Tab-separated table of C-alpha atoms in Angstrom:
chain	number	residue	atom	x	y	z
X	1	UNK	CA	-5.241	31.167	-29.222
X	2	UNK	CA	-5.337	27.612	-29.936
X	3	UNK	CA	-3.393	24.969	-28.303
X	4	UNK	CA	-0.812	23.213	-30.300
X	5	UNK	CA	-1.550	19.203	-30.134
X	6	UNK	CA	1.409	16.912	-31.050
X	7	UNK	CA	0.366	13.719	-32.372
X	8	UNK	CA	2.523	10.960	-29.747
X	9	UNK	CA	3.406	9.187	-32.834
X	10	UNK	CA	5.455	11.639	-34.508
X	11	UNK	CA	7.755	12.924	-30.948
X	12	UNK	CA	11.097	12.454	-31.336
X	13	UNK	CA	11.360	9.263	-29.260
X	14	UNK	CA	15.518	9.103	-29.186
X	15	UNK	CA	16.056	10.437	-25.662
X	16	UNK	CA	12.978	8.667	-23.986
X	17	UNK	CA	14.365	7.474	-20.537
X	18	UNK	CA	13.723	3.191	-21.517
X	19	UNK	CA	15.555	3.909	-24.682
X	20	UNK	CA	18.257	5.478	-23.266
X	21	UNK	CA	18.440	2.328	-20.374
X	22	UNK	CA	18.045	-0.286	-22.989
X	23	UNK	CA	20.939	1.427	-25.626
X	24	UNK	CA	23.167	1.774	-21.716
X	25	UNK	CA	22.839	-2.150	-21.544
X	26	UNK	CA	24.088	-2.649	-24.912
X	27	UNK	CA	26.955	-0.927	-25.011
X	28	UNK	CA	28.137	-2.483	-21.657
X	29	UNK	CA	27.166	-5.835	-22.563
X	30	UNK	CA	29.221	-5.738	-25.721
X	31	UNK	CA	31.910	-3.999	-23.610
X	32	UNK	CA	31.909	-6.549	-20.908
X	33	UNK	CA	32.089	-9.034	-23.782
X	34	UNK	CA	34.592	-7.962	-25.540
X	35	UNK	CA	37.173	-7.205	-22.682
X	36	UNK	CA	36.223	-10.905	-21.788
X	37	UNK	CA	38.396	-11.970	-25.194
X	38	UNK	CA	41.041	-10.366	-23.950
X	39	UNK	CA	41.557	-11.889	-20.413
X	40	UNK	CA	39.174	-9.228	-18.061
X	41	UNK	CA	36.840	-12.465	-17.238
X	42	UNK	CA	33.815	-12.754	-14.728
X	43	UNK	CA	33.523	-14.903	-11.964
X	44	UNK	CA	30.892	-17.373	-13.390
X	45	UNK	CA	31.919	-16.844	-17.286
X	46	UNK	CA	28.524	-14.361	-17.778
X	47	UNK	CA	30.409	-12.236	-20.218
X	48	UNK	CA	30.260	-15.001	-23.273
X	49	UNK	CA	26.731	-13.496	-22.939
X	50	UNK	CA	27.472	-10.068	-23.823
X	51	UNK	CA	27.291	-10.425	-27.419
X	52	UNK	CA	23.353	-10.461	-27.438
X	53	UNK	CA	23.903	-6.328	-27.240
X	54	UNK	CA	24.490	-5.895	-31.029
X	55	UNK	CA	21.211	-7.774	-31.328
X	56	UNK	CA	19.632	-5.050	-28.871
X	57	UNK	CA	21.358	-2.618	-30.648
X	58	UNK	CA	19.561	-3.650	-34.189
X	59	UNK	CA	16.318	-3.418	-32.739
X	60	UNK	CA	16.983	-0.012	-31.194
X	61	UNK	CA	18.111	1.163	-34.341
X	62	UNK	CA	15.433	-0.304	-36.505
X	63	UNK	CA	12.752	1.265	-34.363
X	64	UNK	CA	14.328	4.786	-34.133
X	65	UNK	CA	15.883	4.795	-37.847
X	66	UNK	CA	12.389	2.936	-39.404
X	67	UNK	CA	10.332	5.424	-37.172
X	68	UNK	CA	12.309	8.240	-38.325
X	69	UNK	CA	11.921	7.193	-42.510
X	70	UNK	CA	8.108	6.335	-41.597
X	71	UNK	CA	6.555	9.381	-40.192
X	72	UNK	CA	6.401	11.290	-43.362
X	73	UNK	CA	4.598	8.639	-45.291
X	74	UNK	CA	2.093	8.695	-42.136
X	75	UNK	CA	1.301	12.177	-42.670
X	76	UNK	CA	1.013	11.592	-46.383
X	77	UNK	CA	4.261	13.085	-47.479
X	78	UNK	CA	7.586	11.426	-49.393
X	79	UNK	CA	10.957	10.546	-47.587
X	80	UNK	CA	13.735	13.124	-48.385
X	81	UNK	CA	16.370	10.988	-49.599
X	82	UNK	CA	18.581	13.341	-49.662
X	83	UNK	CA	18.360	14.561	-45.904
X	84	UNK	CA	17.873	11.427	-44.393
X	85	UNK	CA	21.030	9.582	-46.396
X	86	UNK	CA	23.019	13.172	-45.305
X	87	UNK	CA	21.883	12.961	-41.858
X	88	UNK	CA	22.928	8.906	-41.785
X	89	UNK	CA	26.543	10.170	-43.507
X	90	UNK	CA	27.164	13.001	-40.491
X	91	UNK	CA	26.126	10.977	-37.894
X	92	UNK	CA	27.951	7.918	-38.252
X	93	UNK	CA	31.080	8.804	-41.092
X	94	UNK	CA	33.231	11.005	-38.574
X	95	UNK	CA	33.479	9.035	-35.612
X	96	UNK	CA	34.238	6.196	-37.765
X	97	UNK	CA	37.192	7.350	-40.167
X	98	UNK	CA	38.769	8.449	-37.687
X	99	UNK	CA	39.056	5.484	-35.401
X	100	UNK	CA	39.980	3.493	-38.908
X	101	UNK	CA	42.330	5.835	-39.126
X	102	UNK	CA	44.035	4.729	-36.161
X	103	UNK	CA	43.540	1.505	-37.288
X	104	UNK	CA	45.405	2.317	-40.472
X	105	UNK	CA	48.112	4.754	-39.845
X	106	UNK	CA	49.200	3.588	-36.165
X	107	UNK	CA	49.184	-0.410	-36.155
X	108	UNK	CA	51.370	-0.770	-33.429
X	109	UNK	CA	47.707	0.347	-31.922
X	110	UNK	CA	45.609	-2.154	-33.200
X	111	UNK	CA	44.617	-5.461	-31.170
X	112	UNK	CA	45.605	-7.801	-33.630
X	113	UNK	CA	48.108	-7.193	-35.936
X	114	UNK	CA	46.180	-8.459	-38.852
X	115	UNK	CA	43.322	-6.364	-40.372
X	116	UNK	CA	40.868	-6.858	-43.317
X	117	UNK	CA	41.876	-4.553	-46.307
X	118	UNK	CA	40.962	-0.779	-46.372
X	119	UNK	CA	38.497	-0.884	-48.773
X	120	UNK	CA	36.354	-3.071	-47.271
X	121	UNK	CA	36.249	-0.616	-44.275
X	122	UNK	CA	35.836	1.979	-46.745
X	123	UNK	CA	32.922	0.698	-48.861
X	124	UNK	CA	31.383	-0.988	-45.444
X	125	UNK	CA	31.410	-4.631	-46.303
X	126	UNK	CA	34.436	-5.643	-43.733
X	127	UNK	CA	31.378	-8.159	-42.490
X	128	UNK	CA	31.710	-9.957	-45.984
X	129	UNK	CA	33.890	-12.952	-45.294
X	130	UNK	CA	34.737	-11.620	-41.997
X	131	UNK	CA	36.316	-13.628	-39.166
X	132	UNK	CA	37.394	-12.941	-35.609
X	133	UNK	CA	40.734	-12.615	-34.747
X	134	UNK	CA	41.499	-9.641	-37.017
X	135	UNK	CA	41.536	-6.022	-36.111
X	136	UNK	CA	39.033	-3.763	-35.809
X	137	UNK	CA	36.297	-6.787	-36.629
X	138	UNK	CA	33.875	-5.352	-34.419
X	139	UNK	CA	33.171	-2.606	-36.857
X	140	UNK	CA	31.121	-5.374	-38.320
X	141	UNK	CA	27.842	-4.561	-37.247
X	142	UNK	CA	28.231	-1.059	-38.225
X	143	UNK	CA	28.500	-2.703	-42.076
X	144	UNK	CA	25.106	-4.435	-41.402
X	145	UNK	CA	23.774	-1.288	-41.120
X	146	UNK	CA	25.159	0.979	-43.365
X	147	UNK	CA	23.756	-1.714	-45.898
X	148	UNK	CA	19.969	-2.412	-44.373
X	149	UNK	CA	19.536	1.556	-44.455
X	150	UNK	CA	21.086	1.885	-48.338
X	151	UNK	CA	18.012	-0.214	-48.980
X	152	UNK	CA	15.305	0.239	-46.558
X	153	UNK	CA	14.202	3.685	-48.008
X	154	UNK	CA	13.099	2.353	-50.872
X	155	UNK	CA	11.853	-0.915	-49.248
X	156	UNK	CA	9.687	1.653	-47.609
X	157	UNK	CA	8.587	3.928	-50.540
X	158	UNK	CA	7.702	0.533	-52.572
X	159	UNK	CA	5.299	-0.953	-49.759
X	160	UNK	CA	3.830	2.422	-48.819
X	161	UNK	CA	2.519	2.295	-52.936
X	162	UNK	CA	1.692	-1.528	-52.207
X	163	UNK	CA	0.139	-2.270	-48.980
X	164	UNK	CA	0.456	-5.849	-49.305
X	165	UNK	CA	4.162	-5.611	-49.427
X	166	UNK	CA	4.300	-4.356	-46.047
X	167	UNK	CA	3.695	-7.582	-44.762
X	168	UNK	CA	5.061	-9.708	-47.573
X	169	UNK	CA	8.776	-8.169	-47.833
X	170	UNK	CA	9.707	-8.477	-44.058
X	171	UNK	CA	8.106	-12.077	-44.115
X	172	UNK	CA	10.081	-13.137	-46.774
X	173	UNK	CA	13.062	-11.510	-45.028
X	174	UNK	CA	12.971	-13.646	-42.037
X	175	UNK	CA	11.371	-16.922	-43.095
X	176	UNK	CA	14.233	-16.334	-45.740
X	177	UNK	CA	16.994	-15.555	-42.878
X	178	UNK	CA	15.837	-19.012	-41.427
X	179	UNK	CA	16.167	-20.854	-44.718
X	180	UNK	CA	18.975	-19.670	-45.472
X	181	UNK	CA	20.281	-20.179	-42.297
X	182	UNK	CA	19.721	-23.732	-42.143
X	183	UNK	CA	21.174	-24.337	-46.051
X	184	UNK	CA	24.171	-22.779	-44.504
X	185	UNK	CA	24.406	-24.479	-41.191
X	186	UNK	CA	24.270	-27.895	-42.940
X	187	UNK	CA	26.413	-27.043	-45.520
X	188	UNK	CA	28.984	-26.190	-42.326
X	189	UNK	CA	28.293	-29.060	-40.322
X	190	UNK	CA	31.425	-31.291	-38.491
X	191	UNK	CA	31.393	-33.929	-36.151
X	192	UNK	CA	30.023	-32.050	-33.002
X	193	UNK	CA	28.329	-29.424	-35.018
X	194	UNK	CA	28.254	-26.581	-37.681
X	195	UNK	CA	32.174	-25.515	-37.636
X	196	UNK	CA	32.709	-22.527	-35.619
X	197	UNK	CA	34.924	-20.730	-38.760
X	198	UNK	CA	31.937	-21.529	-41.079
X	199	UNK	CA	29.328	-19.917	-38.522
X	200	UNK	CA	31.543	-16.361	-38.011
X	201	UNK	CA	31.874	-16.421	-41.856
X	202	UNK	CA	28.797	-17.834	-43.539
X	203	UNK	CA	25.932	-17.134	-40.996
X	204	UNK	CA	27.633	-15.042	-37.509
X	205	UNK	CA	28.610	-11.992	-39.481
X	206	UNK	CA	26.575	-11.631	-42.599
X	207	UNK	CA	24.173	-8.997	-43.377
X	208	UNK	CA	21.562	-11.686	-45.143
X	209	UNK	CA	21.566	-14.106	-42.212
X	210	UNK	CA	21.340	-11.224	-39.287
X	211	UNK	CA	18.497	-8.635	-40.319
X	212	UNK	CA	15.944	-10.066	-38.020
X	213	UNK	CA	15.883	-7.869	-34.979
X	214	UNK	CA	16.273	-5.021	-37.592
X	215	UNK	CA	13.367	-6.155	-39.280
X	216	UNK	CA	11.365	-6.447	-36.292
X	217	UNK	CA	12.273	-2.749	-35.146
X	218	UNK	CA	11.361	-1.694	-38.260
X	219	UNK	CA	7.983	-3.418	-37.663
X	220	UNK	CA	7.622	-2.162	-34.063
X	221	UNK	CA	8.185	1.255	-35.664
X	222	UNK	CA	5.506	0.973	-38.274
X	223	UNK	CA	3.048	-0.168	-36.045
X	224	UNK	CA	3.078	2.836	-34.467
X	225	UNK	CA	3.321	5.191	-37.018
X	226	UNK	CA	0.267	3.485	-38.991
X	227	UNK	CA	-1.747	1.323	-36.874
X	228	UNK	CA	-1.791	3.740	-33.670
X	229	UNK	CA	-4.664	1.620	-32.031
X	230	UNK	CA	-3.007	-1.593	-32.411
X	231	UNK	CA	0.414	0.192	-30.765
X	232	UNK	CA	-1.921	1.681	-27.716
X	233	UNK	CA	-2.851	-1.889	-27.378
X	234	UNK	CA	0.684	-3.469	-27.494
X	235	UNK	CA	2.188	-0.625	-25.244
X	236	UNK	CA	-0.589	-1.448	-22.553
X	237	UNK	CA	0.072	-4.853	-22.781
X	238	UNK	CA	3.952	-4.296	-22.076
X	239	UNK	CA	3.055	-5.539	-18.477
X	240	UNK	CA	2.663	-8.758	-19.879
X	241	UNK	CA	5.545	-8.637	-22.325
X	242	UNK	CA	8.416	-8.592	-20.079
X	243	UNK	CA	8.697	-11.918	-19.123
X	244	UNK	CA	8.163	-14.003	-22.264
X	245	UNK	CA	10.410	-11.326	-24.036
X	246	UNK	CA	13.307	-12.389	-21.277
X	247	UNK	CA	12.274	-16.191	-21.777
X	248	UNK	CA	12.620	-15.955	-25.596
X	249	UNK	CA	16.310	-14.456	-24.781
X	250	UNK	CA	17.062	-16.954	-22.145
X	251	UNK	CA	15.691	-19.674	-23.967
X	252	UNK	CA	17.714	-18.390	-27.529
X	253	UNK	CA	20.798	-18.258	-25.159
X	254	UNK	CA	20.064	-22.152	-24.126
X	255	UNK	CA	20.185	-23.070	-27.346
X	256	UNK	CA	23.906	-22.116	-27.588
X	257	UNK	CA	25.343	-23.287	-25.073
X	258	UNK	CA	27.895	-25.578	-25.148
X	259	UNK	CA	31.705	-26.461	-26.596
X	260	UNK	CA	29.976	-26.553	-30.110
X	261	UNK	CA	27.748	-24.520	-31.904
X	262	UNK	CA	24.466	-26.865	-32.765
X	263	UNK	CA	22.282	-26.290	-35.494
X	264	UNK	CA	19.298	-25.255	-33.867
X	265	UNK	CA	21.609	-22.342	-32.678
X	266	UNK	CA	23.001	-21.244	-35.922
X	267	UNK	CA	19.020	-21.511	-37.909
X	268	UNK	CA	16.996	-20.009	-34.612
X	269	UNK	CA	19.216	-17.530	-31.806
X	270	UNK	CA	19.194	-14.669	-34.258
X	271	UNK	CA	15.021	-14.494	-34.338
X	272	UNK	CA	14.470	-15.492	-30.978
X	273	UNK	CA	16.596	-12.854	-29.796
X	274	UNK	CA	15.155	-10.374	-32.220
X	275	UNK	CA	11.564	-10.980	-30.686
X	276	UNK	CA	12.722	-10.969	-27.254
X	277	UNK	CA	14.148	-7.550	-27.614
X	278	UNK	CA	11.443	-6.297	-29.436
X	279	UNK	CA	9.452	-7.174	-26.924
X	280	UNK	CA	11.625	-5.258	-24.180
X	281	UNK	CA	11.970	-2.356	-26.292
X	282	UNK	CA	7.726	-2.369	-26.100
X	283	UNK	CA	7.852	-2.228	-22.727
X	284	UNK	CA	10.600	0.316	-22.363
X	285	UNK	CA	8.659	2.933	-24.271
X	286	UNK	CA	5.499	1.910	-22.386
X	287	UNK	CA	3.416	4.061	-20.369
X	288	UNK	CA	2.267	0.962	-18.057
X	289	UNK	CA	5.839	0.717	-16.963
X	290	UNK	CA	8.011	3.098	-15.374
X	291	UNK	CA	10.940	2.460	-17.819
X	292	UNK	CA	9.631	5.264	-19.625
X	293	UNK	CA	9.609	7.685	-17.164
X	294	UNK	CA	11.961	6.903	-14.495
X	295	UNK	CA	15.782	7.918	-15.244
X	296	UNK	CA	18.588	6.050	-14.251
X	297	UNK	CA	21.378	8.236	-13.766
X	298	UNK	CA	24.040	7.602	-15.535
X	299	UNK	CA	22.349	6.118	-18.405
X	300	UNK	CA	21.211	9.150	-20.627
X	301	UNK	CA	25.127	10.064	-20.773
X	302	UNK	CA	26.473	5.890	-21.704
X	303	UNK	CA	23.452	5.698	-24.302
X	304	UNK	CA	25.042	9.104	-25.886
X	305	UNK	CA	28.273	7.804	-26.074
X	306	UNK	CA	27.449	4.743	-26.903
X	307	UNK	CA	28.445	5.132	-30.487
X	308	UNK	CA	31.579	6.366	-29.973
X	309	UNK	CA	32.041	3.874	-26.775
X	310	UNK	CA	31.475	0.770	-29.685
X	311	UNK	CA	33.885	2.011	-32.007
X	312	UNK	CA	36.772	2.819	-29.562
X	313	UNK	CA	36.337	-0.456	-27.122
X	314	UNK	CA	39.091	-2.775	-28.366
X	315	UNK	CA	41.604	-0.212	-28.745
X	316	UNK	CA	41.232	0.780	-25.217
X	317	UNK	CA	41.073	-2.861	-24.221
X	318	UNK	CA	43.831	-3.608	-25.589
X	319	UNK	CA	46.152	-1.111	-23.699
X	320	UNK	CA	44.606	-1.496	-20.541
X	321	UNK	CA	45.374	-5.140	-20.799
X	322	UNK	CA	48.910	-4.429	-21.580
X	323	UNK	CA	49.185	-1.890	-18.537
X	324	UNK	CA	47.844	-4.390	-16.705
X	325	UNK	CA	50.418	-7.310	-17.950
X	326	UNK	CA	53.174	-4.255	-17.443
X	327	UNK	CA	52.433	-3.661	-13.270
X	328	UNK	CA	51.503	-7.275	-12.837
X	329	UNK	CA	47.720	-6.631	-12.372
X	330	UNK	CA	45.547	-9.689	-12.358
X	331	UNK	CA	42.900	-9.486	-15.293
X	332	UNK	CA	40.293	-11.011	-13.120
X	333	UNK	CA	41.247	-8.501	-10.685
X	334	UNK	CA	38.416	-6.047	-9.105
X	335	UNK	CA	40.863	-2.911	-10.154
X	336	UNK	CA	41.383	-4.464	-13.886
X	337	UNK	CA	37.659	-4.799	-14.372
X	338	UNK	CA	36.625	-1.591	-13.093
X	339	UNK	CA	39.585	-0.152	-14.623
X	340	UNK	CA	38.908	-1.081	-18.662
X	341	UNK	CA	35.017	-0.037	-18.195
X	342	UNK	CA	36.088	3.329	-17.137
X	343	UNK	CA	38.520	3.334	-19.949
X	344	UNK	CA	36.344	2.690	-22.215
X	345	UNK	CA	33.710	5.602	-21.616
X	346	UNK	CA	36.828	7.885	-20.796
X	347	UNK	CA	38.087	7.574	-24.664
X	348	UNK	CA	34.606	7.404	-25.466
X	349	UNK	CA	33.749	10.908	-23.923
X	350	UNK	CA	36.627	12.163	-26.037
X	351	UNK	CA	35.707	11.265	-29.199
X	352	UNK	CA	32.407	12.390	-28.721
X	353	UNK	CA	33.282	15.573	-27.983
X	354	UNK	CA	35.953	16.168	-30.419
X	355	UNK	CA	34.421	14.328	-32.895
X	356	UNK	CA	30.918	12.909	-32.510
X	357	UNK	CA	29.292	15.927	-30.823
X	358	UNK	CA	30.966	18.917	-33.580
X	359	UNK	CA	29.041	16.565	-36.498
X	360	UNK	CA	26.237	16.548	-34.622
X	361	UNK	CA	26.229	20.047	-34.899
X	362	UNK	CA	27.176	20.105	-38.204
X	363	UNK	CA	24.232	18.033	-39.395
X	364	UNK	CA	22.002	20.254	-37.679
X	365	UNK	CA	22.463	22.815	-39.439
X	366	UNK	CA	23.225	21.368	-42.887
X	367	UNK	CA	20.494	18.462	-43.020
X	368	UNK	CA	18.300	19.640	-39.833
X	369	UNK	CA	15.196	17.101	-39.194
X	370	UNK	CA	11.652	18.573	-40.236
């Protein structure tokens, strides 16, 4: 009897211990940030930071999503359109309509009162002309993605005919993300700066001005998948990684800071950041590291709700904070901040099991993964 080898570029790497840490982070980042908005500030003002996690969160995705479209054109074989854009559909469609349904049928529940039309939500462009201060904005990044993956299939079947265009499309994507982003940060530009309104809506929440970190996951991915010497070497190397990856997210944050939002911030944050968590996501899948092999606790169950946790967040906020205005609890307080965290992954839990988890299911058996 012969013993069954499994190529290491082809294992399901979704529920690798760094992963799972690195998609825990993001989630409570964005969490942290996003209660911030609402009054549950930290001492120090290190939430306004907390927004980097959707940046995480596109590398994460375009690693494990790129990976997951790539490893049949490694072995030779096509990309089932089909399965794959039914597996994207049951994994992310039920969760969703039914927290816009909220949004739509009980407004009394939503954090704002106004909200972007239904059909944007619907056909998932809400991030085209988006700005904050409406209701259920956050859903966003979600629209970034549903559109990058509409596309990147074929992206991928095109270069894997043409070689060269596996280096020239994501090139031109983000040497034409900074172009663009400069065009549109001068076009935006006041007297301190590039106008806060004109960076949510022209560069912040765009699709064509934030694929970067998606683009380099996807890269990270194919690396792997085709050039398996070149990923042994960049894995082994994660022990140098680590720090410049955390100085290029420092550094990207230091460019931003301030009452103003300078140019140099609008044209280079999104790349910087891209790299820098490209970098960390390298050395959370490394073997030289023990992020790959040492579980935290906790953070194998936050990284599986995280989905759920992203799309539920501002509704929970939201009542929390008016409990808290209710029984006279101080925002700031110890007790608020603890209290809208475990809020958060409470509802969370509950719409991944009533929801998330049964589609789950359902996709297994309907569209299961080869």
């Amino acid at each position: 009897m012969t013993e069954t080898v499994i190529d290491p570029r082809f294992q399901d790497r979704e529920r690798q211990p760094g992963l799972d840490l690195l998609r825990a982070l993001a989630i409570i980042v964005v969490v942290i940030y996003h209660a911030a908005l609402f009054g549950f500030k930290l001492p120090g003002r290190v939430d306004r930071f907390g927004w980097i996690g959707v940046d995480l969160f596109f590398v994460l995705s375009g690693y494990l999503i790129g990976g997951q479209l790539l490893a049949p054109l490694a072995r030779g074989r096509h990309i089932n359109l089909g399965r794959f854009f039914a597996r994207r559909a049951l994994r992310i469609m039920p969760a969703y309509f039914v927290v816009l349904a909220i949004y739509i049928f009980l407004s009394s529940w939503r954090e704002y009162p106004e909200m972007y039309p239904t059909w944007k939500f619907l056909l998932s462009v809400q991030n085209i002309g988006l700005h904050g201060g409406t209701a259920f904005s956050h859903a966003w990044s979600l629209a970034v993605e549903d559109q990058f993956y509409l596309c990147l299939p074929f992206i991928l079947l095109f270069a894997n005919r043409w070689p060269r265009a596996a280096i020239i499309i994501p090139s031109v994507i983000v040497l034409g993300g900074i172009l663009l982003r400069t065009f549109l940060a001068y076009q935006n530009l006041d007297e301190t700066g590039v106008s806060f309104r004109g960076f949510q809506v022209w560069i912040y929440y765009p699709t064509w001005t934030r694929l970067d970190p998606l683009v380099f996951g996807v890269a990270l991915a194919a690396i792997e998948k085709f050039r398996p010497e070149w990923w042994k070497r960049l894995t082994n190397s994660a022990i140098w990684l680590w720090l410049p990856g955390l100085a290029l997210i420092v550094y990207a944050l230091y460019l931003g800071e301030g009452d103003y939002v300078p140019v140099t911030a609008a044209i280079w944050q999104f790349p910087l950041l891209g790299l820098g968590m490209a970098a960390l996501l390298v050395c959370a899948v490394s073997p030289r590291l023990p992020l790959r092999r040492v579980a935290i606790p906790g953070a194998a169950f936050i990284a599986s709700v995280a989905y759920s946790a992203y799309l539920i967040q501002k509704l929970v906020i939201h009542f929390v904070a008016q409990f808290c205005a209710s029984n006279n609890i101080a925002l700031t307080s110890v007790w608020a901040l603890l209290g809208v965290e475990l809020c958060v992954y409470f509802a969370a839990t509950l719409l991944f099991f009533l929801v998330e988890r049964p589609s789950l299911q359902l996709r297994k058996r309907l569209a299961p993964r080869k």
